[in-house]
Amino acid sequence: MGTSAGVGYSVNRNPAQAGKEAALKALEQAGIEKPDFVFVFATVGYNQRVLIDAIRETTSGAPLSGCSGEGIITRETVSETNFGVAVMTISSDELRFNNACVKEIKGEAGSAGEQLAIEINPFLSPDSIACFILADGLAFNFDPFLATFEKSIRHANPLPIFGGLAADNWASQKTYQYHDNEVLSEGISCVVMSGKGDIAWGVNHGCIPVGTKRIVTRSKGNIIYEIDGIPALEALKDYFDEDWKSEWNKTALNLCLGFKTPEHIREGYEEYIIRYMMAKNDQEGYVTIQSDVLEGTELWIVRRDKELIKNGLQSISHQIKDQTGARRPKFILQFECVGRGKVVFREGDKIDLIRSLQNDIGEEIPWIGCYTYGEIGPISNYNCFHNFTSVVTAVY
Amino acid sequence: MTINYPTNDDSQETGEITALKLEKDTLTQQVKRLIKAEGNLYKYQEELDAQLKEYKDLYELSRKIYATLDIRRIFEHTIQYVINNLEYERVLFFQPEEDLGGYTVCAIDGYYDGQEKDNVAGLTIFQDDPLLLPLLAGREYLICKTDSDDKDVQEYRARFLMSEYLIYPLGSRERPLALLVVGNSPENAEFHRRVSDDETALLGMGNLVGLLSSAVENHFLYADRKNALEHERLAEEKYRGIFENALEGILQTTPEGRFLSCNPATAAILGYSSPAELIESIPTIAQLYVSPQRRQEMYALLRKKRDVKNFEVEMYRKDGGKQWVLVSTRPIFNEMDEIIYVDGIIQDISERKRAEDAIQELNEELEQRVIDRTKELVATNLDLRDVTSQLESAYSELKATQSRMLQQEKMASIGQLAAGVAHEINNPMGFIISNLNSLKKYIDKVTGFIKIQSESVERLSGNGVIHDILKDLNEQKKSLKIDYILGDLDNLIKESLDGAERVKKIVQELKSFSRLDESDIKMADINEGLESTINIIWNELKYNTTVKKEYGNIPQANCNLGQLNQVFMNILVNAAHAIESQGEITVRTSSDEDNIYISISDTGTGIPADKLNRIFEPFYTTKEVGKGTGLGLSIAYDIVKKHNGEIRLESEVGKGTTFTIIVPISQG
């Protein structure tokens, strides 16, 4: 039989109907009645409980993992609204999907990594292909998580990690992670994919530095206190418009931070890795990013460049096709940064870009994705965290 | 002190560095402005995109709602637009409900909880609700934000289940054709377009309402016009149908009498095949009138502007025959008070006329018949009254007779039973008495023999062995009380014979009382009858009564003694019942040449004078309910009467009563 996957979506406002509608379409496209596994991405306007219940009921209670995003991506739609749900149903006799979850990760990224490793170790085997991590974008710190996770998992080779950080449409209040019947916040939903299959991926951001080098002069963990010896916010405020304090989420999108890509992964990547300032502290003047940063680190102000983004997507397509060769992917997962959607592209341009990428990689391949607060994808065999990036994974 | 002045080279380098720093600062500022500008560009671009999408969607909506005249479809399209494009959570449409005097919900969406939806779907906003007053006064919309403190709009938060909402009246008429309410629940407001009085925020709703008002007005105008046309068509169809199919003739003429139009019924009534034939054949209606005078009378009324109703006219038919019609007309005048034309209705009343004549004849005939019949009935009624009286009397008599017969039948049955029992006892009693007499003789003989035997044995007492035997015998004789038995045997037999004789006597008296073994009328001893009756009912008499018998030497009488015994029994039992504690009943008999006189007197309570004449009536009783049938003396009276005799009665309250029965000796 191999692998049958199908994707359905709905923008119906009624959560029960939306969940059912999307799941039914996915099942219909896959040509199956009961799937082995279900991926779900949805936006936060819905009553999440009702939504997931409807999907579970329609998919006969098959194992389910997913998270909330700022928007959903399928072959039929690219929708950045508060009401959108995309469901992928997979039935396979060559791939296995085992899922797990970790709760209450805020400020506990290190122990969360260890705990998740313990949860998934029973599922790991020599034929394990990859791990998908869908974590709370408001509570996740990648570096301490990765350090303990990789240290604790029992797998001969480094296990590639893909995924994204759950979003909540700029509200910065609550994101959701889905694990079977559970709807979590401040958690991680994880899927281990094993069996007969391969994974190909591409990662690209499309940002470019503007201005001169800056130095992080005081930092701790993922907090940057000072840049060039002055409070971080003080150093950055001239780049912001007048309403920057109240519109931080979107303001920060226009001012990304670029750090030199570490030597060990530079060969397979671009010159800078990009970070989004997910939070700020007006009193102490610091900003928070989603990975650790050391004092003395060089940084550049970077901006998104539409041309580079377009070119970057083509690059992703090439990267994937180089890996898959003549083999047609069974399905694709895409984790796209919220900063690369409607906040930078006009609606029509954005859809054209995604369509172009989809068609480049291959027509009619089941495709599901979401707009995230952060992306995860390996560079040169090192699992890395990204911002303002598109991570596309093709299972073939 | 040495002052070092900079060389030309140094100053050039310093100048370049300064210039470079300035340039760097300038570039840095430019970058900052660029970043800001780019951020604003993206922001405006996003807003522009949203606005363009909104206008595009609004255009699509306008195409949809102008493509239909179905108001429900218009509301459905609008709801989808409001929810999916304007991104308000909830939408309600209200339409006027004339019967309720307010607006009720006619379309709804955004309520995904069944209970919530049901609650809101039943909402009514009454015409005089303070919420509506500003809208009815011409306000473009009402807004309720989360911080609104207007009491009237606040009250509707709970009813709409919205923490913030907008209400727009639709249509420009004084009374809105519909109300549109959009808004958000407190739980989900943050994920929807917020209700705000910001001009830009209201622009989308304003555009929508402008479009929608126009569409709704068009719908209602179209609907009104369509309805009006339909009503006109229906009315025309209806009146055309009435005109064509009416049984009454409907016509229109000029004042001169020329037909302008008429319906098929008019033609048919006057014997023409079609209205056209009638109109063509008759230049003026005047020629149809049998009496031209009648037409002049009718027109005189019309000229006085009076409607003419049910005017009976005789007209000529096409075949020359005459036809009675009932005419109702109405003149139509012009401004100069001249009759322009006359509308009329004619009804064929020939049948009615014929019926009226027939009824008249019939009435006259009937009246005569009623007079004759009344006379007969008066006579018959008098006869009937007599017959009724007789029937009532006969009925009473029949009822009494029936009851008496039942009682007599009952008594006869008892007598028959008693006679049967007596007969069956009589025979065994015969041989019991006979056997007892024989037994007495045998006992005497056996006793004598035993005595002699004892004396003989006594004489053998000298012999030793025999002595012992005799001794044993004597002991046995004593222990068995043989001497006592022999002495008592005689008494026992004597008592048994007495008892048997008494039974025999009672049986004979029973037979004598019932007399069933005798024919109805025969010579019989009334004293014997009295004696047997007293014996039979002795048990009834013996406790409080002493019976004194003063039988005279009377001849036998030709009578049914069984029946007379029943008379004696009824009177004797009544006498015993009349005696409250202890008293006396005296039974006397005497005779003369023709009659036997039997008088039964008691010393009882006596019968009051007002009851004396009723005691022979059937069912009359002075006894307690259930004790007496009220038939005893009535039956006695009948029996004596059958014997051609009579019963006389004397009574005095507190002293007693005497019944005297007179029975003829021979039944002539």
Tab-separated table of N, CA and C in Angstrom, chain B residues 181-307:
chain	number	residue	atom	x	y	z
B	181	VAL	N	-27.901	43.654	13.177
B	181	VAL	CA	-27.081	43.749	14.388
B	181	VAL	C	-25.829	42.912	14.172
B	182	VAL	N	-24.651	43.529	14.375
B	182	VAL	CA	-23.398	42.770	14.290
B	182	VAL	C	-22.621	43.024	15.575
B	183	GLY	N	-21.821	42.053	15.983
B	183	GLY	CA	-21.046	42.264	17.203
B	183	GLY	C	-20.310	41.018	17.633
B	184	ASN	N	-19.782	41.100	18.838
B	184	ASN	CA	-18.919	40.017	19.332
B	184	ASN	C	-19.291	39.637	20.755
B	185	SER	N	-19.050	38.367	21.076
B	185	SER	CA	-19.240	37.908	22.450
B	185	SER	C	-17.991	38.289	23.250
B	186	PRO	N	-18.122	38.401	24.557
B	186	PRO	CA	-16.942	38.783	25.345
B	186	PRO	C	-15.811	37.767	25.237
B	187	GLU	N	-16.166	36.495	25.066
B	187	GLU	CA	-15.131	35.443	25.034
B	187	GLU	C	-14.288	35.517	23.769
B	188	ASN	N	-14.899	35.898	22.665
B	188	ASN	CA	-14.195	35.784	21.381
B	188	ASN	C	-13.925	37.109	20.695
B	189	ALA	N	-14.247	38.206	21.371
B	189	ALA	CA	-14.117	39.513	20.720
B	189	ALA	C	-12.705	39.748	20.188
B	190	GLU	N	-11.695	39.310	20.930
B	190	GLU	CA	-10.317	39.620	20.536
B	190	GLU	C	-9.922	38.996	19.203
B	191	PHE	N	-10.660	37.964	18.788
B	191	PHE	CA	-10.318	37.316	17.525
B	191	PHE	C	-11.157	37.838	16.360
B	192	HIS	N	-11.930	38.880	16.619
B	192	HIS	CA	-12.815	39.412	15.582
B	192	HIS	C	-12.609	40.915	15.442
B	193	ARG	N	-13.241	41.467	14.432
B	193	ARG	CA	-13.172	42.920	14.275
B	193	ARG	C	-13.882	43.565	15.465
B	194	ARG	N	-13.160	44.444	16.148
B	194	ARG	CA	-13.745	45.044	17.331
B	194	ARG	C	-14.758	46.113	16.945
B	195	VAL	N	-15.756	46.256	17.783
B	195	VAL	CA	-16.761	47.288	17.569
B	195	VAL	C	-16.168	48.606	18.055
B	196	SER	N	-16.041	49.516	17.139
B	196	SER	CA	-15.383	50.779	17.458
B	196	SER	C	-16.075	51.909	16.709
B	197	ASP	N	-16.035	53.121	17.281
B	197	ASP	CA	-16.648	54.244	16.569
B	197	ASP	C	-15.622	54.993	15.725
B	198	ASP	N	-14.467	54.368	15.553
B	198	ASP	CA	-13.459	54.932	14.674
B	198	ASP	C	-14.015	54.978	13.240
B	199	GLU	N	-13.760	56.101	12.587
B	199	GLU	CA	-14.366	56.327	11.275
B	199	GLU	C	-14.014	55.227	10.276
B	200	THR	N	-12.729	54.838	10.320
B	200	THR	CA	-12.283	53.802	9.393
B	200	THR	C	-12.988	52.484	9.700
B	201	ALA	N	-13.113	52.207	11.010
B	201	ALA	CA	-13.738	50.947	11.413
B	201	ALA	C	-15.195	50.895	10.973
B	202	LEU	N	-15.856	52.059	10.993
B	202	LEU	CA	-17.278	52.083	10.649
B	202	LEU	C	-17.513	52.138	9.147
B	203	LEU	N	-16.428	52.438	8.421
B	203	LEU	CA	-16.579	52.603	6.974
B	203	LEU	C	-17.118	51.322	6.327
B	204	GLY	N	-16.533	50.180	6.750
B	204	GLY	CA	-16.947	48.897	6.165
B	204	GLY	C	-18.416	48.647	6.381
B	205	MET	N	-18.890	48.861	7.608
B	205	MET	CA	-20.304	48.633	7.894
B	205	MET	C	-21.164	49.640	7.148
B	206	GLY	N	-20.670	50.893	7.082
B	206	GLY	CA	-21.426	51.931	6.383
B	206	GLY	C	-21.636	51.561	4.932
B	207	ASN	N	-20.555	51.103	4.295
B	207	ASN	CA	-20.658	50.693	2.889
B	207	ASN	C	-21.657	49.550	2.733
B	208	LEU	N	-21.544	48.609	3.660
B	208	LEU	CA	-22.433	47.442	3.580
B	208	LEU	C	-23.893	47.871	3.745
B	209	VAL	N	-24.139	48.690	4.763
B	209	VAL	CA	-25.515	49.064	5.059
B	209	VAL	C	-26.114	49.884	3.920
B	210	GLY	N	-25.284	50.744	3.308
B	210	GLY	CA	-25.758	51.510	2.161
B	210	GLY	C	-26.237	50.581	1.057
B	211	LEU	N	-25.404	49.615	0.766
B	211	LEU	CA	-25.718	48.646	-0.283
B	211	LEU	C	-26.957	47.837	0.083
B	212	LEU	N	-26.950	47.378	1.349
B	212	LEU	CA	-28.001	46.486	1.799
B	212	LEU	C	-29.352	47.199	1.879
B	213	SER	N	-29.322	48.444	2.371
B	213	SER	CA	-30.567	49.210	2.480
B	213	SER	C	-31.228	49.322	1.128
B	214	SER	N	-30.380	49.643	0.166
B	214	SER	CA	-30.896	49.805	-1.181
B	214	SER	C	-31.492	48.477	-1.679
B	215	ALA	N	-30.768	47.397	-1.424
B	215	ALA	CA	-31.243	46.088	-1.896
B	215	ALA	C	-32.542	45.696	-1.195
B	216	VAL	N	-32.591	45.964	0.114
B	216	VAL	CA	-33.791	45.594	0.870
B	216	VAL	C	-34.978	46.435	0.416
B	217	GLU	N	-34.720	47.742	0.208
B	217	GLU	CA	-35.798	48.606	-0.275
B	217	GLU	C	-36.301	48.140	-1.636
B	218	ASN	N	-35.344	47.834	-2.500
B	218	ASN	CA	-35.729	47.340	-3.824
B	218	ASN	C	-36.578	46.095	-3.698
B	219	HIS	N	-36.131	45.242	-2.796
B	219	HIS	CA	-36.866	43.989	-2.601
B	219	HIS	C	-38.307	44.279	-2.197
B	220	PHE	N	-38.435	45.190	-1.198
B	220	PHE	CA	-39.783	45.454	-0.713
B	220	PHE	C	-40.633	46.200	-1.755
B	221	LEU	N	-39.954	47.124	-2.473
B	221	LEU	CA	-40.686	47.824	-3.527
B	221	LEU	C	-41.166	46.838	-4.581
B	222	TYR	N	-40.227	45.950	-4.945
B	222	TYR	CA	-40.567	44.957	-5.965
B	222	TYR	C	-41.680	44.060	-5.440
B	223	ALA	N	-41.485	43.664	-4.155
B	223	ALA	CA	-42.480	42.775	-3.556
B	223	ALA	C	-43.836	43.464	-3.489
B	224	ASP	N	-43.811	44.781	-3.110
B	224	ASP	CA	-45.067	45.529	-3.030
B	224	ASP	C	-45.725	45.607	-4.403
B	225	ARG	N	-44.882	45.950	-5.399
B	225	ARG	CA	-45.422	46.092	-6.747
B	225	ARG	C	-45.936	44.743	-7.254
B	226	LYS	N	-45.147	43.744	-6.990
B	226	LYS	CA	-45.527	42.403	-7.434
B	226	LYS	C	-46.843	41.995	-6.758
B	227	ASN	N	-46.889	42.314	-5.460
B	227	ASN	CA	-48.107	41.988	-4.728
B	227	ASN	C	-49.299	42.766	-5.271
B	228	ALA	N	-49.028	44.069	-5.546
B	228	ALA	CA	-50.124	44.905	-6.040
B	228	ALA	C	-50.626	44.369	-7.372
B	229	LEU	N	-49.676	44.036	-8.255
B	229	LEU	CA	-50.066	43.508	-9.565
B	229	LEU	C	-50.818	42.193	-9.413
B	230	GLU	N	-50.304	41.401	-8.509
B	230	GLU	CA	-50.916	40.101	-8.296
B	230	GLU	C	-52.331	40.277	-7.735
B	231	HIS	N	-52.442	41.228	-6.785
B	231	HIS	CA	-53.760	41.496	-6.225
B	231	HIS	C	-54.718	41.980	-7.306
B	232	GLU	N	-54.164	42.876	-8.179
B	232	GLU	CA	-54.990	43.415	-9.250
B	232	GLU	C	-55.441	42.298	-10.170
B	233	ARG	N	-54.464	41.422	-10.477
B	233	ARG	CA	-54.788	40.307	-11.383
B	233	ARG	C	-55.822	39.385	-10.748
B	234	LEU	N	-55.591	39.118	-9.475
B	234	LEU	CA	-56.510	38.220	-8.777
B	234	LEU	C	-57.904	38.847	-8.676
B	235	ALA	N	-57.894	40.181	-8.389
B	235	ALA	CA	-59.177	40.860	-8.247
B	235	ALA	C	-59.920	40.838	-9.588
B	236	GLU	N	-59.156	41.141	-10.648
B	236	GLU	CA	-59.757	41.151	-11.984
B	236	GLU	C	-60.303	39.756	-12.319
B	237	GLU	N	-59.457	38.760	-11.998
B	237	GLU	CA	-59.841	37.375	-12.270
B	237	GLU	C	-61.086	37.003	-11.467
B	238	LYS	N	-61.053	37.471	-10.214
B	238	LYS	CA	-62.141	37.136	-9.309
B	238	LYS	C	-63.454	37.772	-9.807
B	239	TYR	N	-63.337	39.095	-10.122
B	239	TYR	CA	-64.564	39.765	-10.539
B	239	TYR	C	-65.017	39.312	-11.925
B	240	ARG	N	-64.045	38.973	-12.754
B	240	ARG	CA	-64.393	38.449	-14.078
B	240	ARG	C	-65.129	37.124	-13.899
B	241	GLY	N	-64.597	36.341	-12.987
B	241	GLY	CA	-65.214	35.043	-12.694
B	241	GLY	C	-66.624	35.227	-12.158
B	242	ILE	N	-66.741	36.178	-11.257
B	242	ILE	CA	-68.071	36.435	-10.672
B	242	ILE	C	-69.039	36.884	-11.762
B	243	PHE	N	-68.540	37.816	-12.625
B	243	PHE	CA	-69.369	38.381	-13.687
B	243	PHE	C	-69.819	37.281	-14.661
B	244	GLU	N	-68.843	36.450	-15.037
B	244	GLU	CA	-69.140	35.433	-16.049
B	244	GLU	C	-69.994	34.295	-15.490
B	245	ASN	N	-69.733	33.967	-14.235
B	245	ASN	CA	-70.356	32.757	-13.694
B	245	ASN	C	-71.532	33.025	-12.772
B	246	ALA	N	-71.810	34.318	-12.551
B	246	ALA	CA	-72.899	34.630	-11.623
B	246	ALA	C	-74.228	34.058	-12.126
B	247	LEU	N	-75.057	33.638	-11.192
B	247	LEU	CA	-76.393	33.159	-11.551
B	247	LEU	C	-77.326	34.346	-11.788
B	248	GLU	N	-76.940	35.482	-11.194
B	248	GLU	CA	-77.729	36.693	-11.411
B	248	GLU	C	-77.253	37.381	-12.696
B	249	GLY	N	-78.174	38.039	-13.363
B	249	GLY	CA	-77.799	38.806	-14.527
B	249	GLY	C	-77.179	40.128	-14.090
B	250	ILE	N	-76.017	40.451	-14.670
B	250	ILE	CA	-75.361	41.721	-14.348
B	250	ILE	C	-75.292	42.518	-15.643
B	251	LEU	N	-75.734	43.761	-15.586
B	251	LEU	CA	-75.805	44.506	-16.842
B	251	LEU	C	-75.515	45.982	-16.601
B	252	GLN	N	-75.204	46.640	-17.690
B	252	GLN	CA	-74.946	48.076	-17.638
B	252	GLN	C	-75.632	48.697	-18.858
B	253	THR	N	-76.413	49.731	-18.597
B	253	THR	CA	-77.127	50.371	-19.722
B	253	THR	C	-76.923	51.880	-19.678
B	254	THR	N	-77.185	52.512	-20.812
B	254	THR	CA	-77.200	53.977	-20.826
B	254	THR	C	-78.518	54.420	-20.185
B	255	PRO	N	-78.625	55.716	-19.848
B	255	PRO	CA	-79.902	56.165	-19.261
B	255	PRO	C	-81.082	55.916	-20.213
B	256	GLU	N	-80.753	55.879	-21.512
B	256	GLU	CA	-81.824	55.656	-22.480
B	256	GLU	C	-82.213	54.193	-22.554
B	257	GLY	N	-81.396	53.342	-22.003
B	257	GLY	CA	-81.757	51.918	-21.982
B	257	GLY	C	-80.948	51.055	-22.928
B	258	ARG	N	-79.941	51.648	-23.582
B	258	ARG	CA	-79.115	50.846	-24.486
B	258	ARG	C	-78.129	50.016	-23.666
B	259	PHE	N	-78.061	48.720	-24.016
B	259	PHE	CA	-77.141	47.850	-23.286
B	259	PHE	C	-75.695	48.238	-23.577
B	260	LEU	N	-74.916	48.456	-22.531
B	260	LEU	CA	-73.463	48.656	-22.697
B	260	LEU	C	-72.748	47.321	-22.535
B	261	SER	N	-73.182	46.559	-21.562
B	261	SER	CA	-72.633	45.208	-21.374
B	261	SER	C	-73.609	44.396	-20.535
B	262	CYS	N	-73.474	43.097	-20.656
B	262	CYS	CA	-74.243	42.220	-19.763
B	262	CYS	C	-73.542	40.866	-19.701
B	263	ASN	N	-73.851	40.112	-18.689
B	263	ASN	CA	-73.176	38.814	-18.538
B	263	ASN	C	-74.046	37.699	-19.104
B	264	PRO	N	-73.478	36.486	-19.211
B	264	PRO	CA	-74.244	35.376	-19.802
B	264	PRO	C	-75.547	35.098	-19.054
B	265	ALA	N	-75.551	35.328	-17.737
B	265	ALA	CA	-76.761	35.024	-16.973
B	265	ALA	C	-77.910	35.935	-17.404
B	266	THR	N	-77.601	37.205	-17.729
B	266	THR	CA	-78.651	38.133	-18.178
B	266	THR	C	-79.288	37.596	-19.457
B	267	ALA	N	-78.402	37.182	-20.378
B	267	ALA	CA	-78.901	36.650	-21.651
B	267	ALA	C	-79.751	35.408	-21.407
B	268	ALA	N	-79.252	34.537	-20.532
B	268	ALA	CA	-79.954	33.278	-20.279
B	268	ALA	C	-81.329	33.532	-19.652
B	269	ILE	N	-81.370	34.464	-18.697
B	269	ILE	CA	-82.651	34.747	-18.029
B	269	ILE	C	-83.694	35.218	-19.047
B	270	LEU	N	-83.226	36.000	-20.031
B	270	LEU	CA	-84.162	36.562	-21.015
B	270	LEU	C	-84.270	35.700	-22.279
B	271	GLY	N	-83.640	34.517	-22.237
B	271	GLY	CA	-83.837	33.551	-23.320
B	271	GLY	C	-82.927	33.728	-24.502
B	272	TYR	N	-81.852	34.466	-24.341
B	272	TYR	CA	-80.904	34.661	-25.451
B	272	TYR	C	-79.709	33.732	-25.263
B	273	SER	N	-79.072	33.401	-26.409
B	273	SER	CA	-77.986	32.422	-26.321
B	273	SER	C	-76.702	33.047	-25.790
B	274	SER	N	-76.514	34.360	-25.970
B	274	SER	CA	-75.272	34.986	-25.512
B	274	SER	C	-75.524	36.458	-25.228
B	275	PRO	N	-74.653	37.091	-24.471
B	275	PRO	CA	-74.782	38.524	-24.221
B	275	PRO	C	-74.770	39.315	-25.533
B	276	ALA	N	-73.919	38.862	-26.461
B	276	ALA	CA	-73.805	39.596	-27.726
B	276	ALA	C	-75.149	39.605	-28.453
B	277	GLU	N	-75.809	38.458	-28.471
B	277	GLU	CA	-77.107	38.370	-29.172
B	277	GLU	C	-78.125	39.310	-28.524
B	278	LEU	N	-78.109	39.329	-27.201
B	278	LEU	CA	-79.054	40.197	-26.490
B	278	LEU	C	-78.790	41.669	-26.817
B	279	ILE	N	-77.498	42.053	-26.728
B	279	ILE	CA	-77.151	43.464	-26.953
B	279	ILE	C	-77.499	43.886	-28.383
B	280	GLU	N	-77.221	42.975	-29.326
B	280	GLU	CA	-77.496	43.299	-30.732
B	280	GLU	C	-78.995	43.337	-31.012
B	281	SER	N	-79.747	42.470	-30.356
B	281	SER	CA	-81.181	42.340	-30.674
B	281	SER	C	-82.031	43.401	-30.002
B	282	ILE	N	-81.614	43.921	-28.878
B	282	ILE	CA	-82.475	44.823	-28.093
B	282	ILE	C	-81.882	46.232	-28.100
B	283	PRO	N	-82.445	47.124	-28.865
B	283	PRO	CA	-81.908	48.498	-28.913
B	283	PRO	C	-82.065	49.202	-27.571
B	284	THR	N	-83.156	48.934	-26.893
B	284	THR	CA	-83.339	49.550	-25.578
B	284	THR	C	-84.044	48.575	-24.652
B	285	ILE	N	-83.649	48.648	-23.430
B	285	ILE	CA	-84.189	47.713	-22.449
B	285	ILE	C	-85.662	47.985	-22.185
B	286	ALA	N	-86.101	49.210	-22.578
B	286	ALA	CA	-87.495	49.599	-22.331
B	286	ALA	C	-88.462	48.629	-22.996
B	287	GLN	N	-88.061	48.110	-24.178
B	287	GLN	CA	-88.965	47.240	-24.900
B	287	GLN	C	-89.138	45.873	-24.237
B	288	LEU	N	-88.272	45.613	-23.230
B	288	LEU	CA	-88.403	44.332	-22.538
B	288	LEU	C	-89.451	44.389	-21.423
B	289	TYR	N	-89.792	45.576	-20.988
B	289	TYR	CA	-90.739	45.711	-19.870
B	289	TYR	C	-92.163	45.388	-20.317
B	290	VAL	N	-92.832	44.474	-19.670
B	290	VAL	CA	-94.232	44.158	-19.973
B	290	VAL	C	-95.088	45.373	-19.626
B	291	SER	N	-94.726	45.997	-18.479
B	291	SER	CA	-95.440	47.211	-18.085
B	291	SER	C	-94.477	48.384	-18.146
B	292	PRO	N	-94.603	49.240	-19.182
B	292	PRO	CA	-93.682	50.390	-19.285
B	292	PRO	C	-93.776	51.283	-18.050
B	293	GLN	N	-94.936	51.271	-17.418
B	293	GLN	CA	-95.145	52.060	-16.217
B	293	GLN	C	-94.117	51.718	-15.132
B	294	ARG	N	-93.809	50.389	-15.032
B	294	ARG	CA	-92.848	49.941	-13.995
B	294	ARG	C	-91.473	50.551	-14.233
B	295	ARG	N	-91.096	50.646	-15.499
B	295	ARG	CA	-89.773	51.220	-15.801
B	295	ARG	C	-89.744	52.697	-15.426
B	296	GLN	N	-90.835	53.373	-15.725
B	296	GLN	CA	-90.886	54.805	-15.382
B	296	GLN	C	-90.783	54.995	-13.862
B	297	GLU	N	-91.461	54.117	-13.143
B	297	GLU	CA	-91.394	54.202	-11.666
B	297	GLU	C	-89.949	54.024	-11.189
B	298	MET	N	-89.284	53.056	-11.789
B	298	MET	CA	-87.916	52.753	-11.368
B	298	MET	C	-86.978	53.917	-11.699
B	299	TYR	N	-87.118	54.472	-12.905
B	299	TYR	CA	-86.237	55.571	-13.291
B	299	TYR	C	-86.503	56.838	-12.488
B	300	ALA	N	-87.746	56.994	-12.063
B	300	ALA	CA	-88.060	58.145	-11.204
B	300	ALA	C	-87.241	58.061	-9.914
B	301	LEU	N	-87.130	56.851	-9.387
B	301	LEU	CA	-86.336	56.663	-8.164
B	301	LEU	C	-84.857	56.918	-8.441
B	302	LEU	N	-84.367	56.401	-9.574
B	302	LEU	CA	-82.943	56.549	-9.902
B	302	LEU	C	-82.570	58.022	-10.060
B	303	ARG	N	-83.464	58.770	-10.656
B	303	ARG	CA	-83.146	60.181	-10.858
B	303	ARG	C	-83.074	60.931	-9.539
B	304	LYS	N	-83.725	60.384	-8.551
B	304	LYS	CA	-83.628	60.994	-7.215
B	304	LYS	C	-82.391	60.485	-6.465
B	305	LYS	N	-81.482	59.863	-7.219
B	305	LYS	CA	-80.210	59.329	-6.681
B	305	LYS	C	-80.447	58.234	-5.643
B	306	ARG	N	-81.494	57.529	-5.853
B	306	ARG	CA	-81.764	56.448	-4.921
B	306	ARG	C	-81.487	55.112	-5.592
B	307	ASP	N	-80.777	54.296	-4.882
B	307	ASP	CA	-80.548	52.940	-5.399
B	307	ASP	C	-81.873	52.200	-5.348
